[in-house]
Amino acid sequence: MHKHIALLNRREGERHEAFRERWLEEQAPLVRDIEGVVRHHTVVPTDPDAAEFDGIAERYFESLDDLQAAVGTGEDGVRGEGGLPAVAERSAFVGEEVLQRDETGGDTDGLYKHSAFLVRKAGMSHGAFRNYWETEHTPLARDIEGVVRYHTVYPVDPDDAAFDGVAELYFESLEDLYDALGSPGSRDYDPGKEVAAAARDDVDNFLAVEERPRLIGRETVQFDATDREGY
């Protein structure tokens, strides 16, 4: 399934609480009427003061053609929805989601989510990055303690993508997430569990870690018109 991920930041001078109310109460309901959208998620940061974004909006489509027909090409996919502000120059990502692990039956509503927007190391091609991510790192991340669902998202156009990929780890509780991955800080990352620590050590082999934005948040499924078991 293809998805459009928008990284949202509030307007200058606006408080996070006001942004969140405007986004979730005024803008999010409009997505249901966008032709081709079959599932819509919103992710709100658990600690807005430490977060790099004020939220993430995810829209799912059955095909890339449906996605492109809905959001077009070359636009950020956010400003057309009531002018919500987005992270400058890196506001949206279009990719194909691959399910790596699932213990949820497809029900992610209310789960806590660690989203990492991946940037490859300097001097590494996207192809080499993807090969390492798929064959070396993903098997480690799949087994991180407490993870109940794990997606990898690959860009449909790597040459024009803001990131080389997105990794999404779901946990049943915020305590489980912190217990596995460490501090709640947006940039802090000090895993306390064995497999998580091994995965953290491995990212230095293929990622430019300081250029990798991440968000810890709670996901809400705004609507779902898919066969959940197939999601």
XYZ file of C-alpha atoms in Angstrom:
231
model
C 0.000 0.000 0.000
C 1.208 3.513 -0.775
C 1.152 6.328 1.740
C 1.644 10.067 1.859
C 3.333 11.185 5.087
C 3.170 14.889 5.958
C 5.385 16.296 8.722
C 3.550 19.184 10.322
C 4.775 22.238 12.209
C 2.609 24.968 13.658
C 2.589 28.531 12.424
C 5.086 30.960 13.881
C 3.756 32.296 17.160
C 1.120 29.582 17.495
C 1.017 27.310 20.535
C 1.113 23.560 19.993
C -2.257 23.137 21.699
C -3.917 25.599 19.324
C -2.296 23.943 16.323
C -3.428 20.504 17.451
C -7.014 21.659 17.941
C -7.106 23.306 14.525
C -5.542 20.287 12.840
C -7.599 17.531 14.464
C -10.939 19.279 14.711
C -10.996 21.367 11.542
C -8.602 19.827 9.006
C -8.383 16.106 9.717
C -12.115 15.460 9.096
C -11.745 16.878 5.573
C -9.354 14.097 4.550
C -12.214 11.586 4.528
C -13.603 13.361 1.465
C -10.368 13.232 -0.556
C -10.917 10.792 -3.403
C -8.768 7.670 -3.171
C -7.859 7.885 0.519
C -8.636 4.539 2.172
C -7.065 5.101 5.573
C -6.010 8.190 7.513
C -3.762 8.347 10.576
C -2.731 11.255 12.748
C 0.227 11.026 15.128
C 0.485 13.541 17.955
C 3.768 13.872 19.861
C 3.715 12.598 23.427
C 6.124 15.349 24.467
C 5.572 18.388 22.208
C 8.355 20.364 23.859
C 10.928 17.718 22.840
C 9.430 16.855 19.444
C 10.826 17.943 16.092
C 7.333 18.183 14.589
C 3.905 19.102 15.902
C 2.375 16.063 14.261
C 2.377 13.586 11.412
C -0.504 13.039 8.987
C -0.570 9.787 7.024
C -2.922 9.101 4.121
C -3.085 5.643 2.572
C -3.974 4.785 -1.033
C -4.463 1.478 -2.813
C -2.155 2.529 -5.652
C 0.424 5.144 -6.534
C -1.858 6.379 -9.308
C -4.606 7.037 -6.765
C -2.161 8.896 -4.532
C -0.800 11.073 -7.301
C -4.302 11.861 -8.521
C -5.238 13.029 -5.026
C -2.190 15.061 -4.000
C -0.564 15.746 -7.353
C 3.160 15.883 -7.875
C 5.646 18.481 -6.740
C 3.441 19.838 -3.915
C 3.814 19.275 -0.223
C 0.349 17.790 0.127
C -0.341 19.881 3.205
C -0.965 23.470 2.236
C -3.950 22.463 0.124
C -5.667 21.239 3.286
C -6.515 24.538 4.873
C -3.031 25.985 4.888
C -1.591 23.822 7.652
C 2.118 24.632 7.947
C 4.745 22.005 7.249
C 8.469 21.512 7.767
C 10.199 23.622 5.129
C 11.689 21.635 2.236
C 11.152 18.281 3.976
C 7.434 18.360 4.575
C 6.210 15.244 2.813
C 7.251 11.745 1.886
C 5.567 9.424 -0.603
C 6.412 5.775 -0.248
C 5.363 2.158 -0.356
C 4.832 0.560 3.041
C 6.128 -2.949 3.771
C 4.887 -4.743 6.874
C 7.785 -6.393 8.693
C 6.082 -7.550 11.904
C 2.560 -7.473 13.296
C 0.972 -8.601 16.548
C -1.930 -6.143 16.346
C -4.197 -7.588 13.670
C -3.882 -4.258 11.893
C -5.436 -2.217 14.708
C -2.980 0.589 15.469
C -5.439 3.045 16.992
C -4.073 4.350 20.281
C -0.672 2.688 19.947
C 2.560 4.532 20.618
C 4.774 4.976 17.607
C 8.420 5.742 16.980
C 8.811 7.201 13.484
C 12.356 7.626 12.154
C 12.970 9.463 8.881
C 16.149 7.948 7.511
C 19.008 9.662 5.709
C 21.873 7.567 4.334
C 25.506 8.098 5.238
C 27.577 10.430 3.116
C 29.136 8.594 0.192
C 26.584 5.763 0.226
C 24.205 5.315 -2.709
C 20.493 4.875 -2.092
C 20.742 1.358 -3.515
C 23.511 0.403 -1.105
C 21.578 2.008 1.743
C 18.419 0.077 0.919
C 20.268 -3.216 0.585
C 21.906 -2.776 3.995
C 18.676 -1.623 5.617
C 16.733 -4.598 4.264
C 19.282 -7.365 4.798
C 21.217 -6.275 7.884
C 19.266 -3.765 9.940
C 15.620 -4.739 9.482
C 16.102 -8.227 10.996
C 17.505 -6.539 14.116
C 14.781 -3.878 14.350
C 12.078 -6.497 13.826
C 13.033 -8.127 17.130
C 13.397 -5.027 19.306
C 11.867 -5.706 22.683
C 8.281 -4.526 23.029
C 7.640 -3.895 19.319
C 4.155 -5.091 18.298
C 4.176 -3.775 14.742
C 6.953 -2.641 12.425
C 6.794 -0.974 8.984
C 9.490 0.059 6.573
C 8.490 2.650 3.981
C 10.469 2.973 0.739
C 10.363 6.131 -1.395
C 8.685 5.742 -4.768
C 11.165 8.225 -6.259
C 14.461 8.022 -4.304
C 16.110 10.730 -6.395
C 13.469 13.267 -5.432
C 12.598 12.067 -1.925
C 13.208 14.058 1.241
C 14.443 10.903 2.981
C 15.824 7.502 2.027
C 13.118 5.721 3.971
C 10.935 5.701 7.056
C 11.002 3.171 9.888
C 7.893 2.906 12.078
C 7.935 0.963 15.340
C 4.747 0.482 17.372
C 4.443 -0.233 21.098
C 1.427 -0.909 23.298
C 2.492 1.614 25.921
C 4.769 4.591 26.233
C 6.559 2.769 29.024
C 7.340 -0.126 26.664
C 8.701 2.315 24.087
C 10.917 4.124 26.595
C 12.010 0.837 28.142
C 13.250 -0.377 24.773
C 14.493 2.801 23.115
C 15.486 5.035 25.999
C 14.772 8.658 26.847
C 11.634 10.470 25.636
C 13.755 13.259 24.158
C 13.421 13.652 20.407
C 17.148 13.295 19.745
C 18.139 11.261 22.791
C 18.478 7.588 21.980
C 19.989 5.373 24.632
C 18.428 1.907 24.364
C 18.261 -0.117 27.547
C 17.443 -3.487 25.996
C 19.890 -5.846 24.314
C 18.356 -6.090 20.848
C 17.461 -2.392 20.763
C 21.034 -1.529 21.722
C 22.395 -3.722 18.929
C 20.051 -2.027 16.447
C 21.153 1.406 17.664
C 24.819 0.484 17.242
C 24.082 -0.759 13.732
C 22.535 2.505 12.491
C 25.987 4.086 12.398
C 26.847 1.683 9.577
C 24.364 3.170 7.122
C 22.674 6.296 8.512
C 23.609 9.924 8.961
C 22.187 9.801 12.470
C 22.250 13.533 13.187
C 20.260 14.211 10.018
C 17.560 11.706 10.910
C 14.430 13.384 12.311
C 12.256 11.266 14.564
C 8.988 11.557 16.414
C 7.562 9.695 19.371
C 3.802 9.982 19.303
C 0.432 8.337 19.749
C -1.456 7.279 16.651
C -5.146 7.795 16.009
C -6.857 6.077 13.096
C -9.204 8.779 11.848
C -10.915 6.428 9.437
C -10.264 3.082 7.793
C -11.898 1.734 4.636
C -9.423 -1.120 4.183
C -9.503 -4.788 5.029
C -7.699 -4.338 8.338
C -6.105 -7.796 8.260
C -4.514 -6.838 4.958
C -3.159 -3.535 6.233
